[in-house]
PDB file of C-alpha atoms and ligand atoms in Angstrom:
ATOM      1  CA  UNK A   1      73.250 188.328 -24.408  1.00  0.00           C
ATOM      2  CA  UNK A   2      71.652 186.570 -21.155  1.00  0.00           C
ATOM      3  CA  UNK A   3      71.311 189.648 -19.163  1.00  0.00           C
ATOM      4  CA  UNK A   4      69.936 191.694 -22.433  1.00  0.00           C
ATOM      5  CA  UNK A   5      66.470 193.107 -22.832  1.00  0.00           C
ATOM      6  CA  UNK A   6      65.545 193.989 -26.691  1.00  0.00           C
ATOM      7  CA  UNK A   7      63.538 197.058 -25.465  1.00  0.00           C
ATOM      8  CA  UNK A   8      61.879 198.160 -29.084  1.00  0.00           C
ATOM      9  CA  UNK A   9      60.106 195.818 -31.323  1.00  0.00           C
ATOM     10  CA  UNK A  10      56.474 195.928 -33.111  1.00  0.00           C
ATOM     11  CA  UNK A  11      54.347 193.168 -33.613  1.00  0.00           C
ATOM     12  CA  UNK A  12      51.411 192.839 -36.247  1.00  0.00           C
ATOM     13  CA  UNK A  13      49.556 194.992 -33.856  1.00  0.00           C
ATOM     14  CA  UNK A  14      51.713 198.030 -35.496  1.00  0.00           C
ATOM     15  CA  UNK A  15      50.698 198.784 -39.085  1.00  0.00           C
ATOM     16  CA  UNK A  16      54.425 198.197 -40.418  1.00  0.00           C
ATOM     17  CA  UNK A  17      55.252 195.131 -38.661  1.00  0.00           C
ATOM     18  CA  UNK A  18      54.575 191.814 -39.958  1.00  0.00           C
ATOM     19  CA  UNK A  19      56.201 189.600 -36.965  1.00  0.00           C
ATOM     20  CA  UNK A  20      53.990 187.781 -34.407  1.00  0.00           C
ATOM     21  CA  UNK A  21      54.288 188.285 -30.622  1.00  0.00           C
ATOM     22  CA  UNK A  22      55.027 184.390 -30.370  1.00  0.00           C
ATOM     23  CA  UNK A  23      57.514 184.515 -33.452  1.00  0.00           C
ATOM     24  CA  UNK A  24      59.258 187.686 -31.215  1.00  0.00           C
ATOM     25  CA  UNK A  25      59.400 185.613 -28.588  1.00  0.00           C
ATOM     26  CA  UNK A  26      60.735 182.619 -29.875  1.00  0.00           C
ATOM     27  CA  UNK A  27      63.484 184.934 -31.657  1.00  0.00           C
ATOM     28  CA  UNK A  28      64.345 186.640 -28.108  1.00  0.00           C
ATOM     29  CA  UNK A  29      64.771 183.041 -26.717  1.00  0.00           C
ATOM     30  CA  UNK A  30      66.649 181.388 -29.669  1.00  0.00           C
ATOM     31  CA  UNK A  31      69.168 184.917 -29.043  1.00  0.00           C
ATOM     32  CA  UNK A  32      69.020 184.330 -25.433  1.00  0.00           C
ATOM     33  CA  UNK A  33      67.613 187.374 -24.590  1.00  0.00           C
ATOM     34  CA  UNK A  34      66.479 188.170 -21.149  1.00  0.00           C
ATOM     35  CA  UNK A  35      62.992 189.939 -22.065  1.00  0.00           C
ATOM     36  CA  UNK A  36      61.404 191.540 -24.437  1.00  0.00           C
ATOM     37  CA  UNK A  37      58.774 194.738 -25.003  1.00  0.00           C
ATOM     38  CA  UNK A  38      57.019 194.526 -27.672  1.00  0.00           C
ATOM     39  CA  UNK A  39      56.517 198.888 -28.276  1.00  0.00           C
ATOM     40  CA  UNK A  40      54.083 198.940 -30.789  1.00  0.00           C
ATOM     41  CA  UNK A  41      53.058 202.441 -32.511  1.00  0.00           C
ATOM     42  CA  UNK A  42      50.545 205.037 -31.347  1.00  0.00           C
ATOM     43  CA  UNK A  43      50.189 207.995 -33.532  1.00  0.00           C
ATOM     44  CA  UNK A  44      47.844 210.344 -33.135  1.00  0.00           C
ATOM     45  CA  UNK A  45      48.115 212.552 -37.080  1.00  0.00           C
ATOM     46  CA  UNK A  46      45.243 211.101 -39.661  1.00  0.00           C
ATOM     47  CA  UNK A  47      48.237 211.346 -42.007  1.00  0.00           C
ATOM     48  CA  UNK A  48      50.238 208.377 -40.384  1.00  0.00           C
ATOM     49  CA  UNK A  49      49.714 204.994 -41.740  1.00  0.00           C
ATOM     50  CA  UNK A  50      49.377 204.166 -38.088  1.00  0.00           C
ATOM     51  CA  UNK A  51      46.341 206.227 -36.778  1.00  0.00           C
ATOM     52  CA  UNK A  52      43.192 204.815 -35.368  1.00  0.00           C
ATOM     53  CA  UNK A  53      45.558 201.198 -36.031  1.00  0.00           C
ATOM     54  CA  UNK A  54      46.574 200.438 -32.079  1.00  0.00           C
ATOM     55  CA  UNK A  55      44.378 198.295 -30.181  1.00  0.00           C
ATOM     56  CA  UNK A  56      45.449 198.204 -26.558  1.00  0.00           C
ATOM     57  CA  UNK A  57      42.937 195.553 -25.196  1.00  0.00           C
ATOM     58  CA  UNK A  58      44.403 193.122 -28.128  1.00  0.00           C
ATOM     59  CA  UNK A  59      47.865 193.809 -27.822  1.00  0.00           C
ATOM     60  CA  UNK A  60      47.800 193.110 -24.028  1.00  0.00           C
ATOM     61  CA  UNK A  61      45.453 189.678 -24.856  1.00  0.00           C
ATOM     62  CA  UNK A  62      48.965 188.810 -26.590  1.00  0.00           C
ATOM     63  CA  UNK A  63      51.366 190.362 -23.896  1.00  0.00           C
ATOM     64  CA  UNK A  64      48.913 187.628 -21.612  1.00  0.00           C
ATOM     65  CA  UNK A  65      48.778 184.870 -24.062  1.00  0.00           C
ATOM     66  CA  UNK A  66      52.670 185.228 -24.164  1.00  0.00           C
ATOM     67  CA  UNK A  67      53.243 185.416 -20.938  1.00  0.00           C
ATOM     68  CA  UNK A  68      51.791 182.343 -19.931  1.00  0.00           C
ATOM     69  CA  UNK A  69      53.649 180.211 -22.750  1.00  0.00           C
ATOM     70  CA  UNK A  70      57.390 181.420 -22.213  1.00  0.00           C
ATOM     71  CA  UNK A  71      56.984 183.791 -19.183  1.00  0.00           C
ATOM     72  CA  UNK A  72      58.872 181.335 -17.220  1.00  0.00           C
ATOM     73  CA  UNK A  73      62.076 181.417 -19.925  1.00  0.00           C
ATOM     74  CA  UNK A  74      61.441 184.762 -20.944  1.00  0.00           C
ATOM     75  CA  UNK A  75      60.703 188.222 -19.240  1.00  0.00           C
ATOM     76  CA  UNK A  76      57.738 190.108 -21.298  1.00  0.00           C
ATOM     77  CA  UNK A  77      57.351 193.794 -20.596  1.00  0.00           C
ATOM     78  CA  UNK A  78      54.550 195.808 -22.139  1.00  0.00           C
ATOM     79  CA  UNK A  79      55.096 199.002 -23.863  1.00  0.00           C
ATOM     80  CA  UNK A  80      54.557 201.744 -26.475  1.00  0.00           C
ATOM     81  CA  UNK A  81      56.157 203.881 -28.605  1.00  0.00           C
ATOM     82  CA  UNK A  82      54.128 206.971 -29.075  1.00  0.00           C
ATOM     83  CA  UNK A  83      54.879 209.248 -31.749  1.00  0.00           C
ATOM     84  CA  UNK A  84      55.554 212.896 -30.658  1.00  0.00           C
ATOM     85  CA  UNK A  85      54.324 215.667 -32.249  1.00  0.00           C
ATOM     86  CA  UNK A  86      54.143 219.126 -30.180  1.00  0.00           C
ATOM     87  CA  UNK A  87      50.664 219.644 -31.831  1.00  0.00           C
ATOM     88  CA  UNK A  88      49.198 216.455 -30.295  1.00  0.00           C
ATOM     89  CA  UNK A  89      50.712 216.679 -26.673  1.00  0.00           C
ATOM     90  CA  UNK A  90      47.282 216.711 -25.404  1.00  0.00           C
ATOM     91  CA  UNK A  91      46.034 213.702 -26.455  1.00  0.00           C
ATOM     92  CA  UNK A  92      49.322 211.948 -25.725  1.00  0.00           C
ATOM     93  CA  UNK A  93      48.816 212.977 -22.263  1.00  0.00           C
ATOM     94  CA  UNK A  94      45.076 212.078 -22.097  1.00  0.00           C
ATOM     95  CA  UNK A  95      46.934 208.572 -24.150  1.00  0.00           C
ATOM     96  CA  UNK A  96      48.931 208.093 -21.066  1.00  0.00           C
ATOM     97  CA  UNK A  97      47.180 208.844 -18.360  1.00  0.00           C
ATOM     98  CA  UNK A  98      44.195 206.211 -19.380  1.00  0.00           C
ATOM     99  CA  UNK A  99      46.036 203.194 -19.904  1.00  0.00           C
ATOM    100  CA  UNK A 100      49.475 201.679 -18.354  1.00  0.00           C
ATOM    101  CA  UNK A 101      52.594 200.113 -19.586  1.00  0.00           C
ATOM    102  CA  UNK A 102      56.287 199.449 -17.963  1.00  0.00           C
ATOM    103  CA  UNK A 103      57.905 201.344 -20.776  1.00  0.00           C
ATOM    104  CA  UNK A 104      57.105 204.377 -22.401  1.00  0.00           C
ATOM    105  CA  UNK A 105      59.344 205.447 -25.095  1.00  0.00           C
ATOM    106  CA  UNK A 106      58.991 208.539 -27.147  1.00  0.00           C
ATOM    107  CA  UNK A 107      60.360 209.334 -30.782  1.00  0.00           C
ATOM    108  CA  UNK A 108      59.811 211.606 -33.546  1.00  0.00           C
ATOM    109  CA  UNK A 109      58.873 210.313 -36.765  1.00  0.00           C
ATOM    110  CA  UNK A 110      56.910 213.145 -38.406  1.00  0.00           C
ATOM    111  CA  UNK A 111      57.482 216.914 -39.515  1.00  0.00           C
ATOM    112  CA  UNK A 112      54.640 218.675 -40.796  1.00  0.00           C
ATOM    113  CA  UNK A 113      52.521 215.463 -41.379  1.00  0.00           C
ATOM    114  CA  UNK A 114      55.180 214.139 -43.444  1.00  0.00           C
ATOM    115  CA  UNK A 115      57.092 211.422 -42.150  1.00  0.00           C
ATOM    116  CA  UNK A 116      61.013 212.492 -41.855  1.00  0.00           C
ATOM    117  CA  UNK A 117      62.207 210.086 -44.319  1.00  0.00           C
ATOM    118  CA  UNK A 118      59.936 210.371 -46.946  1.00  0.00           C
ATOM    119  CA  UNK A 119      61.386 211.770 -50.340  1.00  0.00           C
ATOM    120  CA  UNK A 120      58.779 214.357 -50.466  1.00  0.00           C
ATOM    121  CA  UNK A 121      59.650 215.679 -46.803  1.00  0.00           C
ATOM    122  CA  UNK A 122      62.565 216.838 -48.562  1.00  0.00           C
ATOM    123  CA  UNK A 123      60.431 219.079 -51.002  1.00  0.00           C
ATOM    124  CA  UNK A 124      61.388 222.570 -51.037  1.00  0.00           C
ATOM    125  CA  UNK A 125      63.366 222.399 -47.722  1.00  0.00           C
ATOM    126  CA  UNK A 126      67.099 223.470 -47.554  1.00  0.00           C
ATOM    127  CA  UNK A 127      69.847 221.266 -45.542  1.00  0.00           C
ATOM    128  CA  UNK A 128      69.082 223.533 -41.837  1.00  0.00           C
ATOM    129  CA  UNK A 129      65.018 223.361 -42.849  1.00  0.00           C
ATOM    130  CA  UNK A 130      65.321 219.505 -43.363  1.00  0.00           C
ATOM    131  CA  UNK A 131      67.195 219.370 -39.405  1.00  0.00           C
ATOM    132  CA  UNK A 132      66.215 221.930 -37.540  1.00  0.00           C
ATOM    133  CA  UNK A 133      62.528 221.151 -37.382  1.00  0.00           C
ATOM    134  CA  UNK A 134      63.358 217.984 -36.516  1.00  0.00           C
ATOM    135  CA  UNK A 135      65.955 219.258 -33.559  1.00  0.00           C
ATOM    136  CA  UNK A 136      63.836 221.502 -32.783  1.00  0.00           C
ATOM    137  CA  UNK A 137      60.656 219.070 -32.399  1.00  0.00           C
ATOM    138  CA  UNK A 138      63.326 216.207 -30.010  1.00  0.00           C
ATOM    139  CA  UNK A 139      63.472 219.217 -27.567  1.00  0.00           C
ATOM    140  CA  UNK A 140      60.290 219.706 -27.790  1.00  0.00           C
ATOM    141  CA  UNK A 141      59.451 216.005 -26.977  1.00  0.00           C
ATOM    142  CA  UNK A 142      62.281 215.699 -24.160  1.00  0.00           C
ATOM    143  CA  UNK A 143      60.976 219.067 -22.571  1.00  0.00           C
ATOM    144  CA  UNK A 144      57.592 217.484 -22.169  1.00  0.00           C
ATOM    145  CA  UNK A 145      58.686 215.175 -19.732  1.00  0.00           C
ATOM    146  CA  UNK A 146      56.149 212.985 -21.303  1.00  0.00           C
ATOM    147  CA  UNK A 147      58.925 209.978 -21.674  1.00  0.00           C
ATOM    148  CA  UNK A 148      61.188 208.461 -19.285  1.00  0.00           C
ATOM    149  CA  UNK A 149      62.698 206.588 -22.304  1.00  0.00           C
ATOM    150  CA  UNK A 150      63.500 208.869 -25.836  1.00  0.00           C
ATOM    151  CA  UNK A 151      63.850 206.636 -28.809  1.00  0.00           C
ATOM    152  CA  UNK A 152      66.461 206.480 -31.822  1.00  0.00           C
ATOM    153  CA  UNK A 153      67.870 210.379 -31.118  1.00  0.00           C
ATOM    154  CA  UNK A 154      69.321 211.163 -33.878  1.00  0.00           C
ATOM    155  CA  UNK A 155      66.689 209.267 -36.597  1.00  0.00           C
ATOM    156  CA  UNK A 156      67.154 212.068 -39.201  1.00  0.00           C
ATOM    157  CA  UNK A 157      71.096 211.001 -39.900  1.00  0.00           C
ATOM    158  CA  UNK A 158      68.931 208.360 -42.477  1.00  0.00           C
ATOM    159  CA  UNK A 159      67.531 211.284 -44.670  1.00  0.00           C
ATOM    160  CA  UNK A 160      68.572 210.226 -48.112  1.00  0.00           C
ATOM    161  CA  UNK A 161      72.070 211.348 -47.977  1.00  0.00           C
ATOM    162  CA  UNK A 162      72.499 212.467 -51.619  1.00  0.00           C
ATOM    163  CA  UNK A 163      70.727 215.169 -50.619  1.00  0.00           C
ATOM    164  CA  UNK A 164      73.076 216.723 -48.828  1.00  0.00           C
ATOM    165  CA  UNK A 165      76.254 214.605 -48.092  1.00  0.00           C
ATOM    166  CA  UNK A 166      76.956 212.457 -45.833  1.00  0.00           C
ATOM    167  CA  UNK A 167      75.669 213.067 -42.132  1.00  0.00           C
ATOM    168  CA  UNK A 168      78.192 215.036 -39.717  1.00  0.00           C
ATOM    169  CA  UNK A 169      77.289 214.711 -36.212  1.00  0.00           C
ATOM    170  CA  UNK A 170      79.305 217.761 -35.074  1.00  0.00           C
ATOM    171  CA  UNK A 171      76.944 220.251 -37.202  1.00  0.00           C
ATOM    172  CA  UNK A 172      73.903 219.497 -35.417  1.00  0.00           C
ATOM    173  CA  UNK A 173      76.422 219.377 -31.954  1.00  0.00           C
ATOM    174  CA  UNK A 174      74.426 222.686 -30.802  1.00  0.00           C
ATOM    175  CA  UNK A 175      70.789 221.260 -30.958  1.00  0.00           C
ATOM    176  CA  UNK A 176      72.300 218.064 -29.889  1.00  0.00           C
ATOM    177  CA  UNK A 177      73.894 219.351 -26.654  1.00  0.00           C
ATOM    178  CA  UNK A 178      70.958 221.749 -25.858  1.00  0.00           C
ATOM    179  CA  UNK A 179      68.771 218.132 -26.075  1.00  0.00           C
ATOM    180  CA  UNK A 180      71.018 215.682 -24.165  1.00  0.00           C
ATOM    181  CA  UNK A 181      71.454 218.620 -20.820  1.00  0.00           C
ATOM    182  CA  UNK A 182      67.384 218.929 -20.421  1.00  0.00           C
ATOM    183  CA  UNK A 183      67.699 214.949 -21.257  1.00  0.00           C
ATOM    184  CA  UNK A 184      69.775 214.609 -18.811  1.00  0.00           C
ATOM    185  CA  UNK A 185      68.207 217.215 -16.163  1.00  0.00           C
ATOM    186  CA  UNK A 186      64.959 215.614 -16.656  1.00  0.00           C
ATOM    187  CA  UNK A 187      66.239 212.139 -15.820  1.00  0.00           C
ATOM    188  CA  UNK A 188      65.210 210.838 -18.841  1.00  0.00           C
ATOM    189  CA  UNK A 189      67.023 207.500 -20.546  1.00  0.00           C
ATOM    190  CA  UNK A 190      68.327 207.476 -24.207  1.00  0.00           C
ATOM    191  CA  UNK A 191      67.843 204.323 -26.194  1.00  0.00           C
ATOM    192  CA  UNK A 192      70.847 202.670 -28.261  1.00  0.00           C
ATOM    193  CA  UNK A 193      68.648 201.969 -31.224  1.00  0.00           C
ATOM    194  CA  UNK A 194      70.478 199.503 -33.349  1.00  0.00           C
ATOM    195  CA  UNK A 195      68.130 199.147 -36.442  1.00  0.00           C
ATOM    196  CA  UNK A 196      70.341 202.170 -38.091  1.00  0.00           C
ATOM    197  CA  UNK A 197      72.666 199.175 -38.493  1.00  0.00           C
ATOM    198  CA  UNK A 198      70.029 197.127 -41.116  1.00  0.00           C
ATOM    199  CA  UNK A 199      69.766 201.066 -42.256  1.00  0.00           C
ATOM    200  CA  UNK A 200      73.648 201.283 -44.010  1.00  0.00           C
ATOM    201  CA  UNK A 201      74.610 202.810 -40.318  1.00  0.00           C
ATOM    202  CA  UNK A 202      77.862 202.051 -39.026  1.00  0.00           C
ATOM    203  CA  UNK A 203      76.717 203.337 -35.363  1.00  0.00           C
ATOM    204  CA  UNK A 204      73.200 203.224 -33.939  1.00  0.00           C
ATOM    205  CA  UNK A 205      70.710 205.710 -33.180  1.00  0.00           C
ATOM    206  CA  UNK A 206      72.866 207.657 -31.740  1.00  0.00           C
ATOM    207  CA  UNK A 207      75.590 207.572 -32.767  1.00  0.00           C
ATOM    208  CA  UNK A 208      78.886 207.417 -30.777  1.00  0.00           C
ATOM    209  CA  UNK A 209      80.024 210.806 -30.195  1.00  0.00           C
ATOM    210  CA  UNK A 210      76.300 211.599 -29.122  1.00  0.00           C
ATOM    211  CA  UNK A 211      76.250 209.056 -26.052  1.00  0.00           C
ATOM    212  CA  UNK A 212      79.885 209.971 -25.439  1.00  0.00           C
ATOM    213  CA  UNK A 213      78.432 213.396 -24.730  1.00  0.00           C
ATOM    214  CA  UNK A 214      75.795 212.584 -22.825  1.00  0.00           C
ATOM    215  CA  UNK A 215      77.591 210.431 -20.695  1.00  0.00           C
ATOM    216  CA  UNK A 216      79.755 213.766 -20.351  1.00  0.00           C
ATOM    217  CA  UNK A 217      76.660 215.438 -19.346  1.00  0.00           C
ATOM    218  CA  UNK A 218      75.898 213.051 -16.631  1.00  0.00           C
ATOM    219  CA  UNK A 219      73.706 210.376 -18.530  1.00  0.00           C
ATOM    220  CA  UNK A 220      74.440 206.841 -17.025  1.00  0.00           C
ATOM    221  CA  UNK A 221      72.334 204.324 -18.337  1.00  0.00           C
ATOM    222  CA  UNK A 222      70.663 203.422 -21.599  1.00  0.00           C
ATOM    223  CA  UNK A 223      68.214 201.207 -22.614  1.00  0.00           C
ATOM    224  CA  UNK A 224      68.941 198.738 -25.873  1.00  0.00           C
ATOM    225  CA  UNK A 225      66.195 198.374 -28.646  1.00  0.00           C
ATOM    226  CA  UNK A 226      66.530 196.361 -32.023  1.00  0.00           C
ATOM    227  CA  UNK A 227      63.280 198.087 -33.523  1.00  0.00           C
ATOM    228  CA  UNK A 228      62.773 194.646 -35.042  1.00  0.00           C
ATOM    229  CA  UNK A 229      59.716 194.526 -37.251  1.00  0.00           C
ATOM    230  CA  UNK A 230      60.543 190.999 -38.250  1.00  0.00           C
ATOM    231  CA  UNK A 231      61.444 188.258 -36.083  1.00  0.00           C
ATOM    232  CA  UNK A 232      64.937 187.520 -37.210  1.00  0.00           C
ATOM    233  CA  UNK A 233      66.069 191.220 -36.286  1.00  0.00           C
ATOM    234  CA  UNK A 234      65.227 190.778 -32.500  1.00  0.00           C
ATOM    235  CA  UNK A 235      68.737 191.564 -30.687  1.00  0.00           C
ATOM    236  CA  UNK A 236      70.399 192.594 -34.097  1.00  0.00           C
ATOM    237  CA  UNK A 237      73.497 193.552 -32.848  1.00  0.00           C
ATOM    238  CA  UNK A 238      73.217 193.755 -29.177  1.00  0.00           C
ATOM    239  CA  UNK A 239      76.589 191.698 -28.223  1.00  0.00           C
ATOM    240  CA  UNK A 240      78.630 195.091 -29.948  1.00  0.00           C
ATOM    241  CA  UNK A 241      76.659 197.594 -28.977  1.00  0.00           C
ATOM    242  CA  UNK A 242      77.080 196.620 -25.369  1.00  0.00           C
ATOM    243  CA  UNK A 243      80.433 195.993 -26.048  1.00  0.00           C
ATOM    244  CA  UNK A 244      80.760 199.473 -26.762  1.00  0.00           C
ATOM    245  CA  UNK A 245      78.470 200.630 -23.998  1.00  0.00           C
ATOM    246  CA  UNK A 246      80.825 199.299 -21.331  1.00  0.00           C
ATOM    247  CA  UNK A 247      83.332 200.630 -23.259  1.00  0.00           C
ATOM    248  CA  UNK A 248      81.804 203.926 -22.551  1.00  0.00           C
ATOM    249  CA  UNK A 249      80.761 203.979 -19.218  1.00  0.00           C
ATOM    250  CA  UNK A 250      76.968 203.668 -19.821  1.00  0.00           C
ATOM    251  CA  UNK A 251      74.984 201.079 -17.994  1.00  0.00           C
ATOM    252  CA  UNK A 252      72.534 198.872 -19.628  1.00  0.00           C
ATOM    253  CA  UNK A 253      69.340 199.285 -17.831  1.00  0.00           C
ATOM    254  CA  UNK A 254      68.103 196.204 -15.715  1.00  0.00           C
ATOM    255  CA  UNK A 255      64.558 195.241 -15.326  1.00  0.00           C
ATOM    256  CA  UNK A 256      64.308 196.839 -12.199  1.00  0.00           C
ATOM    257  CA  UNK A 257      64.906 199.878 -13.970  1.00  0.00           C
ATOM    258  CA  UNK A 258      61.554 200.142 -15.667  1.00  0.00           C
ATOM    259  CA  UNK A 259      59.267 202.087 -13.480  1.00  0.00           C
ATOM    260  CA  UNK A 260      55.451 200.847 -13.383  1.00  0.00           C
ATOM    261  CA  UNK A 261      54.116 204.250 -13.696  1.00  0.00           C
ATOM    262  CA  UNK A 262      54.459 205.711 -17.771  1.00  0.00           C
ATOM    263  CA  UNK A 263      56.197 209.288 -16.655  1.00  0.00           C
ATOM    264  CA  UNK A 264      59.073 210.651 -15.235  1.00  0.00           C
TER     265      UNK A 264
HETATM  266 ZN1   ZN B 301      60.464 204.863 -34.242  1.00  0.00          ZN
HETATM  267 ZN1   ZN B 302      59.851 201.493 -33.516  1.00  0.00          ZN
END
């Protein structure tokens, strides 16, 4: 866990998180961790919870704060994790371009204003209108080339499964594939995302045969994220998802990794 970096956590400066930056930090030390980034939420729909909610000059008062008290036992990278949606591109852009962090990770949460896994986002919608939006809208976001890092891949496999069965990767292989070559061509990084695991997941976001592929395609490192929104989840799960990781090939991202400018 010493060399790790949980790369995907919120603090109370995200709407749906309830940890403290120093309670994240003291978690990341009591795990061992290396570093953290703290990636709160930007979202730029009036229907997310979230909007109007992120205060930059606060959250990096904490990033500061923090730094000071553990920086010398603890790295502390800042970050965000903007929610995509094609219609707001602009004012992601304009997002980006005023204000800088080491770590800029992208991930689709909504579909039609309604977030993904929502009961009501299933309303009216067969099986291929509940996934291909969202496919369609991951493309969208990697084709941007507004993120060097794309979060949690293949979110969606948490729609409630009653719905429509259990989640089979190799369905969705075609948008999947079509995602992971531009991901790839772009030189954009996937993140192992392991808060499917606290979701009933046995595999993270993505899964498996997903970073199989896009090491495949050419994809050699990855970045690790916990998407803790409570202290104790920091590093949930880290030590076997690396474990795994080596297993197939895909590097870990170091610290050096993280460029200081927020595009590719
Ligand atoms: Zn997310
Ligand atoms: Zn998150």
């Amino acid at each position: 866990m010493h060399r790790l970096i949980d790369c995907h956590m919120h603090s109370t400066h995200s709407c749906d998180a309830t940890a403290t930056f120093d309670e994240l930090c003291e978690s990341a030390l009591k795990q061992g961790l290396r570093g953290i980034c703290v990636t709160e939420h930007i979202d730029f729909d009036k229907a997310d919870p979230g909007y109007g909610y992120y205060d930059y000059d606060a959250y990096m008062a904490d990033v500061d704060r923090c730094r000071k008290k553990y920086g010398s036992r603890l790295m502390i990278k800042t970050g965000i994790e903007v929610t995509y949606q094609t219609e707001f591109e602009d004012d992601i852009r304009r997002f980006l371009s005023a204000y800088e962090f080491d770590h800029v990770l992208g991930s689709v949460h909504l579909i039609d204003h309604v977030f993904i896994l929502y009961p009501e986002y299933l309303e009216g919608r067969s099986k291929s209108e509940a996934y291909e939006p969202y496919w369609q809208e991951v493309l969208a976001m990697v084709e941007s080339g507004l993120f060097k890092f794309i979060g949690h891949l293949d979110y969606i496999k948490s729609l409630r499964r009653e719905e429509y069965g259990e989640f089979a990767v190799e369905e969705w292989m075609p948008y999947i594939s079509v995602i992971l070559e531009k991901l790839v061509q772009s030189g954009a990084i996937l993140e192992v995302n392991t808060s499917a695991l606290r979701r009933g997941h046995a595999e993270p976001y993505p899964g498996w045969a997903i970073l199989r592929l896009y090491k495949d395609l050419g994809g050699t490192h990855v970045i690790l994220g916990s998407d803790a929104h409570s202290p104790h989840r920091v590093g949930l799960g880290f030590r076997e998802a690396a474990a795994q990781l080596r297993q197939l090939g895909l590097e870990i991202c170091k610290d050096d990794m993280f460029p200081s400018s927020m595009t590719i």
